[in-house]
Short mmCIF file of C-alpha atoms and ligand atoms in Angstrom, two decimals:
data_model
loop_
_atom_site.label_atom_id
_atom_site.label_comp_id
_atom_site.label_asym_id
_atom_site.label_seq_id
_atom_site.Cartn_x
_atom_site.Cartn_y
_atom_site.Cartn_z
CA MET A 15 -3.24 -33.57 9.59
CA ILE A 16 -0.50 -31.16 9.12
CA VAL A 17 -0.63 -27.52 10.55
CA ARG A 18 1.61 -24.77 9.39
CA GLU A 19 1.65 -20.92 10.37
CA GLY A 20 1.77 -18.04 8.17
CA LYS A 21 1.51 -14.35 8.18
CA SER A 22 -2.25 -13.48 7.08
CA VAL A 23 -2.53 -10.68 4.55
CA PHE A 24 -6.29 -11.00 4.17
CA LYS A 25 -8.86 -12.54 6.42
CA GLY A 26 -11.42 -15.25 5.51
CA VAL A 27 -11.61 -18.93 5.38
CA ALA A 28 -11.02 -21.25 2.30
CA ILE A 29 -11.60 -24.91 2.09
CA GLY A 30 -10.48 -26.80 -0.85
CA LYS A 31 -8.05 -28.75 -2.84
CA ILE A 32 -4.28 -27.80 -3.20
CA PHE A 33 -2.66 -26.95 -6.30
CA VAL A 34 1.03 -26.74 -6.04
CA TYR A 35 2.19 -24.08 -8.46
CA LYS A 36 5.65 -24.56 -9.65
CA LYS A 37 7.36 -22.42 -12.28
CA ALA A 38 8.01 -24.54 -15.33
CA GLU A 39 11.73 -23.20 -15.16
CA LYS A 40 14.49 -24.89 -17.55
CA ALA A 41 18.05 -24.01 -16.96
CA VAL A 42 19.16 -21.54 -19.72
CA THR A 43 21.69 -23.26 -22.02
CA LYS A 44 24.60 -21.24 -23.48
CA GLU A 45 24.78 -21.99 -27.23
CA ILE A 46 26.90 -20.70 -30.11
CA ILE A 47 24.53 -19.69 -33.05
CA THR A 48 25.67 -19.32 -36.73
CA ASP A 49 22.58 -17.52 -38.24
CA VAL A 50 22.63 -14.13 -36.23
CA ASP A 51 19.69 -12.62 -38.13
CA ALA A 52 17.55 -15.73 -37.47
CA GLU A 53 18.51 -15.34 -33.84
CA LEU A 54 17.70 -11.78 -33.69
CA ALA A 55 14.27 -12.43 -35.31
CA ARG A 56 13.71 -15.38 -32.81
CA PHE A 57 14.39 -12.71 -29.88
CA GLN A 58 12.03 -10.07 -31.60
CA GLU A 59 9.31 -12.56 -31.99
CA ALA A 60 9.61 -13.69 -28.25
CA LYS A 61 9.69 -9.95 -27.24
CA ASP A 62 6.44 -9.14 -29.24
CA LYS A 63 4.69 -12.07 -27.78
CA ALA A 64 5.70 -10.93 -24.05
CA MET A 65 4.58 -7.37 -24.95
CA GLU A 66 1.08 -8.61 -26.09
CA GLN A 67 0.98 -10.74 -22.96
CA LEU A 68 1.87 -7.90 -20.60
CA LYS A 69 -0.69 -5.66 -22.52
CA SER A 70 -3.63 -8.26 -21.62
CA LEU A 71 -2.19 -8.62 -18.26
CA TYR A 72 -2.56 -4.91 -17.76
CA GLU A 73 -6.18 -4.88 -19.10
CA LYS A 74 -7.04 -7.82 -16.91
CA ALA A 75 -5.55 -6.31 -13.76
CA LEU A 76 -7.28 -3.00 -14.57
CA ARG A 77 -10.65 -5.00 -14.56
CA ASP A 78 -10.00 -7.31 -11.64
CA VAL A 79 -8.05 -5.09 -9.31
CA GLY A 80 -7.79 -1.52 -10.06
CA GLU A 81 -5.37 0.94 -11.80
CA GLU A 82 -2.80 1.13 -9.33
CA GLU A 83 -2.20 -2.53 -9.24
CA ALA A 84 -2.32 -2.63 -13.11
CA MET A 85 0.35 -0.08 -13.33
CA ILE A 86 3.07 -2.76 -12.76
CA PHE A 87 2.29 -4.43 -16.06
CA ASP A 88 2.72 -0.98 -17.73
CA VAL A 89 6.19 -0.71 -15.94
CA HIS A 90 6.98 -4.21 -17.32
CA GLN A 91 6.18 -2.94 -20.76
CA MET A 92 8.42 0.03 -20.47
CA LEU A 93 11.35 -2.02 -19.13
CA LEU A 94 10.92 -4.53 -21.92
CA ASP A 95 11.26 -1.71 -24.49
CA ASP A 96 14.22 -0.16 -22.70
CA LEU A 97 16.64 0.99 -25.36
CA ASP A 98 19.54 -0.32 -22.96
CA TYR A 99 18.14 -3.59 -22.24
CA ASN A 100 17.36 -4.32 -25.96
CA GLU A 101 20.84 -3.06 -27.05
CA SER A 102 22.67 -5.39 -24.48
CA ILE A 103 20.80 -8.41 -25.69
CA THR A 104 21.22 -7.58 -29.36
CA ASN A 105 24.82 -7.04 -28.79
CA ILE A 106 25.48 -10.39 -27.07
CA ILE A 107 23.55 -12.08 -30.02
CA LYS A 108 25.51 -10.12 -32.57
CA GLU A 109 29.06 -9.91 -31.00
CA GLU A 110 29.33 -12.84 -28.99
CA LYS A 111 27.17 -15.10 -31.20
CA MET A 112 25.15 -16.39 -28.39
CA ASN A 113 21.82 -17.81 -28.54
CA ALA A 114 18.68 -15.48 -27.53
CA GLU A 115 17.82 -17.21 -24.33
CA TYR A 116 21.58 -16.83 -23.04
CA ALA A 117 21.68 -13.25 -24.12
CA VAL A 118 18.46 -12.24 -22.24
CA PHE A 119 19.83 -14.14 -19.17
CA MET A 120 22.99 -12.39 -19.12
CA THR A 121 21.45 -9.03 -19.59
CA CYS A 122 19.03 -9.74 -16.88
CA GLU A 123 21.88 -10.65 -14.46
CA GLN A 124 23.80 -7.26 -15.32
CA PHE A 125 20.77 -5.20 -15.05
CA MET A 126 19.68 -6.89 -11.75
CA GLY A 127 22.92 -6.17 -10.26
CA MET A 128 22.91 -2.64 -11.49
CA PHE A 129 19.52 -2.09 -9.58
CA LEU A 130 20.38 -3.97 -6.55
CA SER A 131 23.51 -1.66 -6.03
CA MET A 132 21.34 1.54 -6.06
CA ASP A 133 20.62 3.52 -2.78
CA ASP A 134 17.09 4.15 -3.69
CA GLU A 135 14.74 1.55 -2.40
CA TYR A 136 12.32 2.06 -5.31
CA MET A 137 15.06 1.40 -7.95
CA ARG A 138 16.24 -1.56 -5.92
CA GLY A 139 12.72 -2.94 -6.08
CA ARG A 140 13.02 -2.68 -9.97
CA ALA A 141 15.46 -5.61 -9.92
CA ALA A 142 12.51 -8.13 -9.45
CA ASP A 143 10.73 -6.65 -12.50
CA ILE A 144 13.79 -6.99 -14.57
CA GLU A 145 13.75 -10.71 -13.67
CA ASP A 146 10.18 -11.11 -13.99
CA ILE A 147 10.13 -9.62 -17.68
CA SER A 148 13.36 -11.73 -18.47
CA LYS A 149 11.94 -14.85 -17.49
CA ARG A 150 8.91 -14.22 -19.46
CA VAL A 151 10.80 -13.87 -22.66
CA ILE A 152 13.08 -16.71 -21.85
CA SER A 153 10.06 -18.95 -21.18
CA ILE A 154 8.48 -18.02 -24.58
CA LEU A 155 11.86 -18.67 -26.26
CA ASN A 156 12.47 -22.18 -24.64
CA GLY A 157 8.70 -23.00 -24.72
CA THR A 158 8.38 -23.56 -21.07
CA GLN A 159 5.77 -21.11 -20.24
CA VAL A 160 2.89 -22.60 -18.09
CA SER A 161 -0.64 -21.61 -18.75
CA PRO A 162 -2.56 -21.04 -15.43
CA GLU A 163 -5.56 -22.45 -17.35
CA ALA A 164 -3.84 -25.85 -16.52
CA MET A 165 -5.10 -25.50 -12.99
CA PRO A 166 -8.31 -27.52 -11.83
CA GLU A 167 -10.74 -25.41 -10.22
CA PRO A 168 -11.15 -24.18 -7.69
CA VAL A 169 -8.04 -24.34 -5.53
CA ILE A 170 -6.03 -23.18 -3.01
CA ILE A 171 -2.49 -22.19 -4.60
CA VAL A 172 0.48 -23.23 -2.71
CA ALA A 173 3.81 -21.53 -4.04
CA GLU A 174 7.22 -20.71 -3.16
CA ASP A 175 6.67 -17.27 -4.39
CA LEU A 176 4.46 -15.49 -7.00
CA ALA A 177 5.34 -12.50 -9.07
CA PRO A 178 2.69 -10.19 -9.63
CA SER A 179 2.43 -11.06 -13.16
CA GLU A 180 1.68 -14.61 -12.29
CA THR A 181 -0.98 -13.72 -9.76
CA VAL A 182 -3.01 -11.65 -12.03
CA GLN A 183 -2.77 -14.31 -14.76
CA PHE A 184 -4.83 -16.82 -12.45
CA ASP A 185 -8.53 -16.86 -13.18
CA LYS A 186 -9.87 -15.13 -9.87
CA SER A 187 -12.85 -17.42 -9.97
CA LYS A 188 -10.57 -20.45 -9.67
CA ILE A 189 -8.60 -19.34 -6.72
CA LEU A 190 -9.89 -20.09 -3.19
CA ALA A 191 -6.77 -18.83 -1.36
CA ILE A 192 -3.12 -18.26 -1.91
CA VAL A 193 -0.46 -19.89 0.49
CA ILE A 194 3.03 -18.72 -0.22
CA GLN A 195 6.30 -19.97 1.31
CA LYS A 196 8.23 -16.51 0.78
CA GLY A 197 6.79 -13.12 0.34
CA SER A 198 6.05 -10.20 2.88
CA ALA A 199 2.84 -8.57 4.09
CA ASN A 200 3.55 -5.58 1.77
CA SER A 201 4.87 -7.55 -1.40
CA HIS A 202 3.00 -6.79 -4.52
CA THR A 203 1.59 -10.01 -4.58
CA ALA A 204 0.19 -9.84 -0.87
CA ILE A 205 -1.20 -6.29 -2.07
CA LEU A 206 -3.14 -7.92 -5.09
CA ALA A 207 -4.45 -10.78 -2.95
CA ARG A 208 -5.85 -8.19 -0.41
CA THR A 209 -7.34 -6.21 -3.30
CA MET A 210 -8.84 -9.27 -4.77
CA ASN A 211 -10.36 -10.29 -1.35
CA ILE A 212 -8.63 -13.71 -1.23
CA PRO A 213 -7.60 -15.12 2.01
CA SER A 214 -3.86 -15.35 1.76
CA LEU A 215 -0.81 -16.23 3.68
CA VAL A 216 2.76 -15.33 3.39
CA THR A 217 6.15 -16.40 4.83
CA THR A 218 4.28 -19.78 5.44
CA ASP A 219 6.33 -22.59 7.05
CA ILE A 220 5.35 -25.11 4.28
CA GLU A 221 7.36 -27.45 1.74
CA VAL A 222 6.45 -26.50 -1.69
CA ASP A 223 6.02 -30.15 -3.03
CA THR A 224 3.71 -31.54 -5.82
CA LYS A 225 3.03 -34.46 -3.58
CA TYR A 226 0.62 -32.19 -1.68
CA ASN A 227 -1.48 -31.73 -5.10
CA GLY A 228 -5.17 -32.46 -4.79
CA ARG A 229 -5.06 -32.96 -0.98
CA MET A 230 -7.67 -31.38 1.05
CA ALA A 231 -6.88 -28.25 2.98
CA VAL A 232 -8.06 -25.22 4.82
CA VAL A 233 -6.80 -21.63 4.90
CA ASP A 234 -7.67 -19.85 8.03
CA GLY A 235 -6.75 -16.11 7.41
CA PHE A 236 -8.17 -15.10 10.92
CA ALA A 237 -5.63 -17.20 12.72
CA GLY A 238 -2.76 -17.34 10.11
CA LEU A 239 -3.05 -21.13 9.88
CA PHE A 240 -2.91 -23.55 7.09
CA TYR A 241 -4.22 -27.11 7.47
CA ILE A 242 -3.45 -30.04 5.21
CA ASN A 243 -5.59 -33.19 5.42
CA PRO A 244 -7.63 -31.48 8.29
CA ASP A 245 -9.23 -33.86 10.61
CA ASP A 246 -13.00 -34.06 11.18
CA GLU A 247 -13.09 -31.93 14.16
CA THR A 248 -10.93 -29.20 12.55
CA MET A 249 -12.99 -29.39 9.54
CA ALA A 250 -16.13 -29.00 11.31
CA LYS A 251 -14.77 -26.04 13.10
CA MET A 252 -13.51 -24.24 9.84
CA GLU A 253 -16.70 -25.00 8.10
CA GLU A 254 -18.36 -23.12 10.70
CA LYS A 255 -15.89 -20.53 10.82
CA LYS A 256 -16.32 -19.83 7.04
CA LYS A 257 -20.16 -19.68 7.53
CA ARG A 258 -19.88 -17.16 9.90
CA ALA A 259 -17.43 -15.19 7.79
CA ASP A 260 -19.48 -15.44 4.75
CA GLU A 261 -22.65 -14.29 6.50
CA GLN A 262 -20.78 -11.46 8.07
CA ARG A 263 -19.75 -10.23 4.68
CA ALA A 264 -23.12 -10.48 3.30
CA LEU A 265 -24.64 -8.65 6.26
CA LEU A 266 -22.24 -5.77 5.63
CA GLN A 267 -23.77 -4.86 2.51
CA GLU A 268 -26.74 -3.84 4.58
CA MET A 269 -24.52 -1.14 6.17
CA ARG A 270 -24.38 0.91 2.99
CA GLY A 271 -26.40 4.16 3.60
CA LYS A 272 -26.76 3.69 7.26
CA GLU A 273 -25.72 6.19 9.59
CA THR A 274 -22.38 5.65 11.71
CA VAL A 275 -24.06 6.03 15.08
CA THR A 276 -23.57 4.33 18.35
CA LYS A 277 -26.66 2.95 20.56
CA SER A 278 -26.77 6.07 22.59
CA GLY A 279 -26.84 8.11 19.44
CA LYS A 280 -23.35 9.48 19.12
CA HIS A 281 -22.25 10.11 15.39
CA ILE A 282 -18.61 9.03 14.64
CA HIS A 283 -17.42 10.33 11.46
CA LEU A 284 -16.24 7.28 9.46
CA TYR A 285 -13.72 8.21 7.05
CA SER A 286 -11.05 6.46 4.65
CA ASN A 287 -7.35 6.66 4.25
CA ILE A 288 -6.12 7.14 0.66
CA GLY A 289 -2.67 7.39 -1.10
CA GLY A 290 -3.90 8.92 -4.43
CA VAL A 291 -6.74 10.05 -6.68
CA GLN A 292 -7.24 6.39 -7.94
CA ASP A 293 -8.44 5.32 -4.37
CA VAL A 294 -11.43 7.50 -4.52
CA ASP A 295 -13.31 4.87 -6.32
CA ALA A 296 -12.84 2.51 -3.39
CA VAL A 297 -13.75 5.25 -0.80
CA LEU A 298 -17.20 5.85 -2.73
CA GLU A 299 -17.84 2.18 -3.22
CA ASN A 300 -17.50 1.61 0.47
CA ASP A 301 -19.90 4.13 1.40
CA SER A 302 -17.29 6.11 3.33
CA GLU A 303 -18.17 9.56 4.82
CA GLY A 304 -14.95 11.26 3.75
CA ILE A 305 -11.26 11.12 3.78
CA GLY A 306 -9.54 11.46 6.93
CA LEU A 307 -6.05 10.86 5.72
CA PHE A 308 -4.82 11.60 2.02
CA ARG A 309 -0.98 10.68 2.27
CA SER A 310 0.06 13.40 -0.15
CA GLU A 311 3.55 12.22 -0.16
CA PHE A 312 2.78 9.48 -2.56
CA LEU A 313 2.55 12.29 -5.22
CA TYR A 314 6.07 12.88 -4.57
CA LEU A 315 7.37 9.31 -4.73
CA GLY A 316 8.48 7.24 -7.96
CA ARG A 317 9.49 10.05 -9.85
CA ASP A 318 12.60 12.22 -10.76
CA ASP A 319 11.69 15.66 -9.65
CA TYR A 320 9.13 17.55 -7.44
CA PRO A 321 5.47 17.53 -8.48
CA THR A 322 4.57 21.09 -9.68
CA GLU A 323 1.96 23.29 -8.01
CA GLU A 324 -0.14 22.65 -11.09
CA GLU A 325 0.09 18.91 -10.81
CA GLN A 326 -0.55 19.05 -6.97
CA PHE A 327 -3.57 21.28 -7.40
CA GLU A 328 -5.26 19.04 -10.21
CA ALA A 329 -4.96 15.98 -7.82
CA TYR A 330 -6.27 17.84 -4.81
CA LYS A 331 -8.99 19.37 -6.66
CA THR A 332 -10.10 16.10 -8.33
CA VAL A 333 -10.30 14.35 -5.01
CA LEU A 334 -12.33 17.12 -3.43
CA SER A 335 -14.54 17.52 -6.33
CA ARG A 336 -15.17 13.82 -6.48
CA MET A 337 -16.09 13.68 -2.73
CA GLN A 338 -18.70 16.34 -3.27
CA GLY A 339 -18.60 18.40 -0.18
CA LYS A 340 -17.65 15.51 2.06
CA LYS A 341 -14.55 16.22 4.30
CA VAL A 342 -11.12 15.57 2.74
CA ILE A 343 -8.24 15.92 5.15
CA ILE A 344 -5.04 16.23 2.99
CA ARG A 345 -1.77 15.64 4.90
CA THR A 346 1.28 17.70 3.84
CA LEU A 347 4.27 16.05 2.67
CA ASP A 348 5.61 13.19 5.04
CA ILE A 349 8.62 12.33 3.21
CA GLY A 350 11.88 10.90 4.84
CA ALA A 351 12.24 7.74 7.04
CA ASP A 352 10.87 4.77 5.04
CA LYS A 353 9.47 7.03 2.17
CA GLN A 354 12.46 8.54 0.34
CA ALA A 355 12.67 10.36 -2.79
CA ASP A 356 16.23 10.77 -4.18
CA TYR A 357 15.72 14.45 -5.63
CA PHE A 358 15.18 15.80 -2.09
CA ASN A 359 18.83 14.77 -1.64
CA ILE A 360 18.30 14.01 2.11
CA PRO A 361 21.94 12.98 3.56
CA LYS A 362 22.09 9.25 4.66
CA GLU A 363 21.11 9.18 8.52
CA GLU A 364 21.97 6.85 11.14
CA ASN A 365 18.31 6.67 12.24
CA PRO A 366 16.02 8.08 9.57
CA ALA A 367 12.87 7.46 11.55
CA LEU A 368 14.30 9.85 14.08
CA GLY A 369 15.68 12.10 11.39
CA PHE A 370 15.01 14.71 8.66
CA ARG A 371 11.42 13.92 7.70
CA ALA A 372 7.79 15.34 7.38
CA ILE A 373 7.43 18.79 8.85
CA ARG A 374 11.14 19.19 9.50
CA ILE A 375 11.75 19.20 5.84
CA CYS A 376 8.87 21.38 5.16
CA LEU A 377 10.04 24.12 7.71
CA THR A 378 13.56 23.86 6.52
CA ARG A 379 12.86 23.79 2.70
CA GLU A 380 10.14 26.42 2.79
CA ASP A 381 9.94 26.50 -1.10
CA VAL A 382 8.80 22.94 -1.25
CA PHE A 383 6.23 23.67 1.58
CA ARG A 384 4.87 26.79 -0.08
CA THR A 385 4.26 25.10 -3.16
CA GLN A 386 2.33 22.41 -1.60
CA LEU A 387 0.36 25.11 0.31
CA ARG A 388 -0.56 27.07 -2.69
CA ALA A 389 -1.85 24.11 -4.40
CA LEU A 390 -3.87 22.98 -1.24
CA LEU A 391 -5.24 26.51 -0.78
CA ARG A 392 -6.03 26.94 -4.29
CA ALA A 393 -7.97 23.45 -4.29
CA SER A 394 -9.81 24.50 -1.02
CA ALA A 395 -12.27 26.31 -3.47
CA PHE A 396 -13.62 22.99 -4.78
CA GLY A 397 -14.65 21.11 -1.57
CA ASN A 398 -14.59 20.68 2.13
CA LEU A 399 -10.90 20.64 2.91
CA GLY A 400 -8.76 20.00 6.10
CA ILE A 401 -5.09 20.48 6.06
CA MET A 402 -2.90 18.35 8.52
CA PHE A 403 0.63 18.62 9.39
CA PRO A 404 2.66 15.42 10.29
CA MET A 405 5.27 14.75 12.78
CA ILE A 406 4.66 17.90 15.09
CA ILE A 407 6.58 18.03 18.36
CA SER A 408 6.18 21.67 19.41
CA VAL A 409 3.93 24.90 19.68
CA LYS A 410 6.67 26.71 17.94
CA GLU A 411 6.15 24.49 14.89
CA ILE A 412 2.40 25.22 14.33
CA VAL A 413 2.96 28.91 15.31
CA ARG A 414 5.36 28.87 12.29
CA ILE A 415 3.22 26.92 10.03
CA LYS A 416 0.39 29.25 10.48
CA GLU A 417 2.48 32.38 9.67
CA ILE A 418 3.49 30.69 6.58
CA VAL A 419 -0.04 29.74 5.67
CA ASP A 420 -1.21 33.31 6.21
CA GLU A 421 1.74 34.28 3.91
CA VAL A 422 0.69 32.12 1.24
CA LYS A 423 -2.85 33.48 1.55
CA LEU A 424 -1.87 37.08 1.12
CA GLU A 425 0.31 35.89 -1.82
CA LEU A 426 -2.86 34.43 -3.36
CA ASP A 427 -4.94 37.57 -2.64
CA ARG A 428 -2.26 39.76 -4.54
CA GLU A 429 -2.41 37.49 -7.27
CA ASP A 430 -6.35 37.34 -7.24
CA ILE A 431 -6.36 33.73 -6.94
CA ALA A 432 -9.35 32.30 -5.15
CA TYR A 433 -9.22 29.89 -2.23
CA GLY A 434 -11.98 28.48 0.06
CA ASN A 435 -12.32 28.00 3.94
CA PHE A 436 -10.43 25.08 5.34
CA GLU A 437 -9.65 23.64 8.78
CA LEU A 438 -6.12 23.22 10.01
CA GLY A 439 -5.01 20.22 12.01
CA ILE A 440 -2.13 18.37 13.09
CA MET A 441 -1.22 14.59 13.60
CA ILE A 442 -0.37 13.37 17.02
CA GLU A 443 2.19 10.78 16.19
CA THR A 444 4.92 11.57 18.58
CA PRO A 445 4.69 10.95 22.22
CA ALA A 446 5.88 14.83 22.64
CA ALA A 447 2.66 15.90 20.88
CA ALA A 448 0.38 13.85 22.88
CA VAL A 449 2.04 14.80 26.22
CA ILE A 450 1.61 18.59 25.42
CA SER A 451 -1.57 18.26 23.55
CA ASP A 452 -3.21 20.47 26.06
CA LEU A 453 -0.80 23.32 24.60
CA LEU A 454 -1.12 22.27 20.95
CA ALA A 455 -4.86 22.08 20.75
CA PRO A 456 -5.82 25.80 21.21
CA HIS A 457 -3.85 26.26 17.81
CA VAL A 458 -5.80 23.94 15.85
CA ASP A 459 -9.12 22.74 14.53
CA PHE A 460 -8.53 19.06 14.91
CA PHE A 461 -6.26 16.41 15.91
CA SER A 462 -5.62 13.13 13.97
CA ILE A 463 -3.71 10.44 16.10
CA GLY A 464 -1.43 8.57 13.79
CA THR A 465 -1.01 5.41 15.94
CA ASN A 466 1.58 3.75 13.63
CA ASP A 467 4.25 6.23 14.28
CA LEU A 468 2.90 7.00 17.99
CA SER A 469 3.23 3.23 18.81
CA GLN A 470 6.98 2.92 17.17
CA TYR A 471 8.04 6.21 19.23
CA THR A 472 6.42 5.21 22.28
CA LEU A 473 7.36 1.65 22.60
CA ALA A 474 10.79 2.32 20.81
CA ILE A 475 9.76 -0.47 18.37
CA ASP A 476 10.88 0.13 14.81
CA ARG A 477 7.61 -0.38 12.68
CA GLN A 478 9.54 -1.93 9.78
CA ASN A 479 11.43 -4.58 11.75
CA GLN A 480 9.38 -7.88 11.75
CA SER A 481 11.57 -9.65 14.13
CA LEU A 482 10.38 -7.33 16.88
CA ASP A 483 6.89 -8.81 16.38
CA ASN A 484 6.85 -10.69 19.74
CA PHE A 485 7.57 -7.43 21.78
CA PHE A 486 5.00 -5.36 20.06
CA ASP A 487 1.71 -4.87 21.88
CA PRO A 488 -0.68 -2.62 19.86
CA HIS A 489 -3.09 -2.38 22.67
CA HIS A 490 -0.20 -1.50 25.23
CA GLU A 491 -1.40 0.63 28.13
CA ALA A 492 0.84 3.48 27.18
CA ILE A 493 -0.45 4.01 23.86
CA LEU A 494 -4.11 4.00 24.94
CA ARG A 495 -3.16 6.44 27.79
CA LEU A 496 -1.51 8.85 25.34
CA ILE A 497 -4.82 8.48 22.97
CA GLN A 498 -6.99 9.27 25.83
CA MET A 499 -4.96 12.19 26.95
CA THR A 500 -4.93 13.59 23.53
CA ILE A 501 -8.87 13.37 22.97
CA GLU A 502 -9.49 14.97 26.26
CA ASN A 503 -7.04 17.84 25.66
CA ALA A 504 -8.68 18.42 22.08
CA HIS A 505 -12.11 18.75 23.63
CA LYS A 506 -10.88 21.13 26.32
CA SER A 507 -10.13 23.50 23.58
CA GLY A 508 -13.06 22.84 21.34
CA ALA A 509 -11.02 20.93 18.67
CA TRP A 510 -12.15 17.49 17.31
CA CYS A 511 -10.04 14.44 17.50
CA GLY A 512 -9.87 11.41 15.12
CA ILE A 513 -7.47 8.44 14.65
CA CYS A 514 -6.08 7.75 11.31
CA GLY A 515 -3.22 5.04 12.18
CA GLU A 516 -4.08 1.35 11.69
CA LEU A 517 -5.32 1.01 15.20
CA GLY A 518 -8.44 2.86 14.19
CA ALA A 519 -9.55 -0.34 12.47
CA ASP A 520 -9.07 -2.45 15.37
CA MET A 521 -12.53 -3.54 16.25
CA GLU A 522 -11.37 -4.72 19.66
CA LEU A 523 -10.73 -1.26 20.71
CA THR A 524 -13.55 0.46 19.12
CA ALA A 525 -15.83 0.52 22.15
CA ARG A 526 -12.84 1.73 24.23
CA PHE A 527 -12.24 4.60 21.57
CA ILE A 528 -15.89 5.64 21.80
CA GLN A 529 -15.76 5.82 25.77
CA MET A 530 -12.66 7.93 25.24
CA GLY A 531 -14.66 10.43 23.20
CA ILE A 532 -13.16 9.66 19.73
CA ASP A 533 -15.10 12.03 17.13
CA GLU A 534 -13.62 10.44 13.82
CA LEU A 535 -12.08 7.08 12.62
CA SER A 536 -10.16 7.02 9.37
CA VAL A 537 -9.47 3.40 7.86
CA SER A 538 -8.72 1.56 4.58
CA PRO A 539 -11.63 1.82 2.61
CA GLY A 540 -12.30 -2.00 2.83
CA TYR A 541 -12.86 -1.94 6.60
CA THR A 542 -15.30 0.95 6.25
CA LEU A 543 -18.70 -1.29 6.38
CA GLU A 544 -17.26 -3.60 9.15
CA LEU A 545 -16.31 -0.64 11.39
CA ARG A 546 -19.68 1.16 10.84
CA LYS A 547 -21.45 -2.16 12.06
CA ARG A 548 -19.13 -2.44 15.12
CA ILE A 549 -19.79 1.24 15.93
CA ARG A 550 -23.64 0.56 15.58
CA GLU A 551 -23.29 -2.21 18.17
CA CYS A 552 -21.45 0.02 20.76
C1 PEP B 10 0.60 6.97 11.41
O1 PEP B 10 1.83 7.22 11.75
O2 PEP B 10 -0.10 6.30 12.22
C2 PEP B 10 0.04 7.47 10.19
C3 PEP B 10 -1.16 7.32 9.92
O3 PEP B 10 1.06 8.11 9.20
P1 PEP B 10 1.93 7.01 8.26
O4 PEP B 10 1.62 5.59 8.57
O5 PEP B 10 1.84 7.38 6.93
O6 PEP B 10 3.16 7.37 8.89
MG1 MG B 11 2.93 8.53 10.39
#
């Protein structure tokens, strides 16, 4: 038996045979051509075929995993049709009389280099997309494209790495699990696997060798372990674990429509975290009771300019209307640190996580803040809104925020524009805010504890740095004491208190949070039913 460790991106157990997925890559040869027109036609034909494939991949992803994940194939189509990209290829064919494969390869290298040298993280990420589309065209040109249909069924896929385009091509019903040698927990492929509910491991310490083809294996997505040729004892243990996991999943459906209430009768508001309008489907499918965190900064990312008041109003209004009177807490812009948008022109910082971010930007760039507040207030007429402010460290900040909100209200009154009632709250995600939560609470309706940042600032451990994993203890007593203190101080002032950081979904802490008096937990939509079950057992 061989046992290997990986980072689990989706919990579950899969038992089955291995299929080693290797890209059928052939080195690109450089050839001098004589018939330029024929070569241009060859390129055009391959490009058309690639376009068709991308279109059907988009449709397939839309059906299987949703609009957000499908978007990548829309981006690929745009890149493949990019004027500069196409001009570079045709120029190499025409001017240098090179074969189409080589022209695509050279253009790919040049564009990747260009993207990789950019400061913007989003743009750097596009280098992988350029590589993906170029490889697609080259494999069509040289006839090495592999069909995933060649795969026997159902299997555990073992691969060095998988591009999103490859992952979505697989017939979902044929995949038991995915084990990847490279990748990261936040790579597109990991996100796709999570959305498809497939037990998956990334950064797995495994040799990607076809000698493993057809061997029996087990992926334990709970423990992050991969067993090849498991012995009888391991197999029996894993079968039992799988059975329990399957039963658990089936049982969870029974939680739909049930009240989120503890055994002693305390109702906990069970809400969802979302990043955009498209996530509301998952919120409703999982029977969530509201939205506890709408990360509005996603409306500002991946674009060249600020979203207008109208654009924002439409997005907020859509979410509020679709939630039909259920609570929707929208967090104002939390840009900065790892979430950068070039057009904000934030100067390079030594320590961006301790830098110019979130409310600090809003209170400095009031024009940006006021536009968002106008959109939020206008949307408040369409549902049950809560507005929440990130990265607060002082009473002074809340006082100023409330002055600005009042000014925006007056402005709307003057313009005869309607707005409704809404709650105002703050995120408790800095140790400073937790420690002075008694002073902050009288100024707000609610607190929402952002344990992701609260943990990184309390423990002085960068949340982006995976190499510090061994030092990171999410259950550190310091974090739990700050949470306890925050809840108590909220209640003393009549405010309610929730958790919207990842720790809110940590079922080992649910009972403790309830004992502390937590009023609300906001988690990824996929965790809702499981957490409801856990709360009902408490
Ligand atoms: C948090 O910090 O816990 C939080 C919910 O906000 P984000 O993860 O967006 O920083
Ligand atoms: Mg945060």
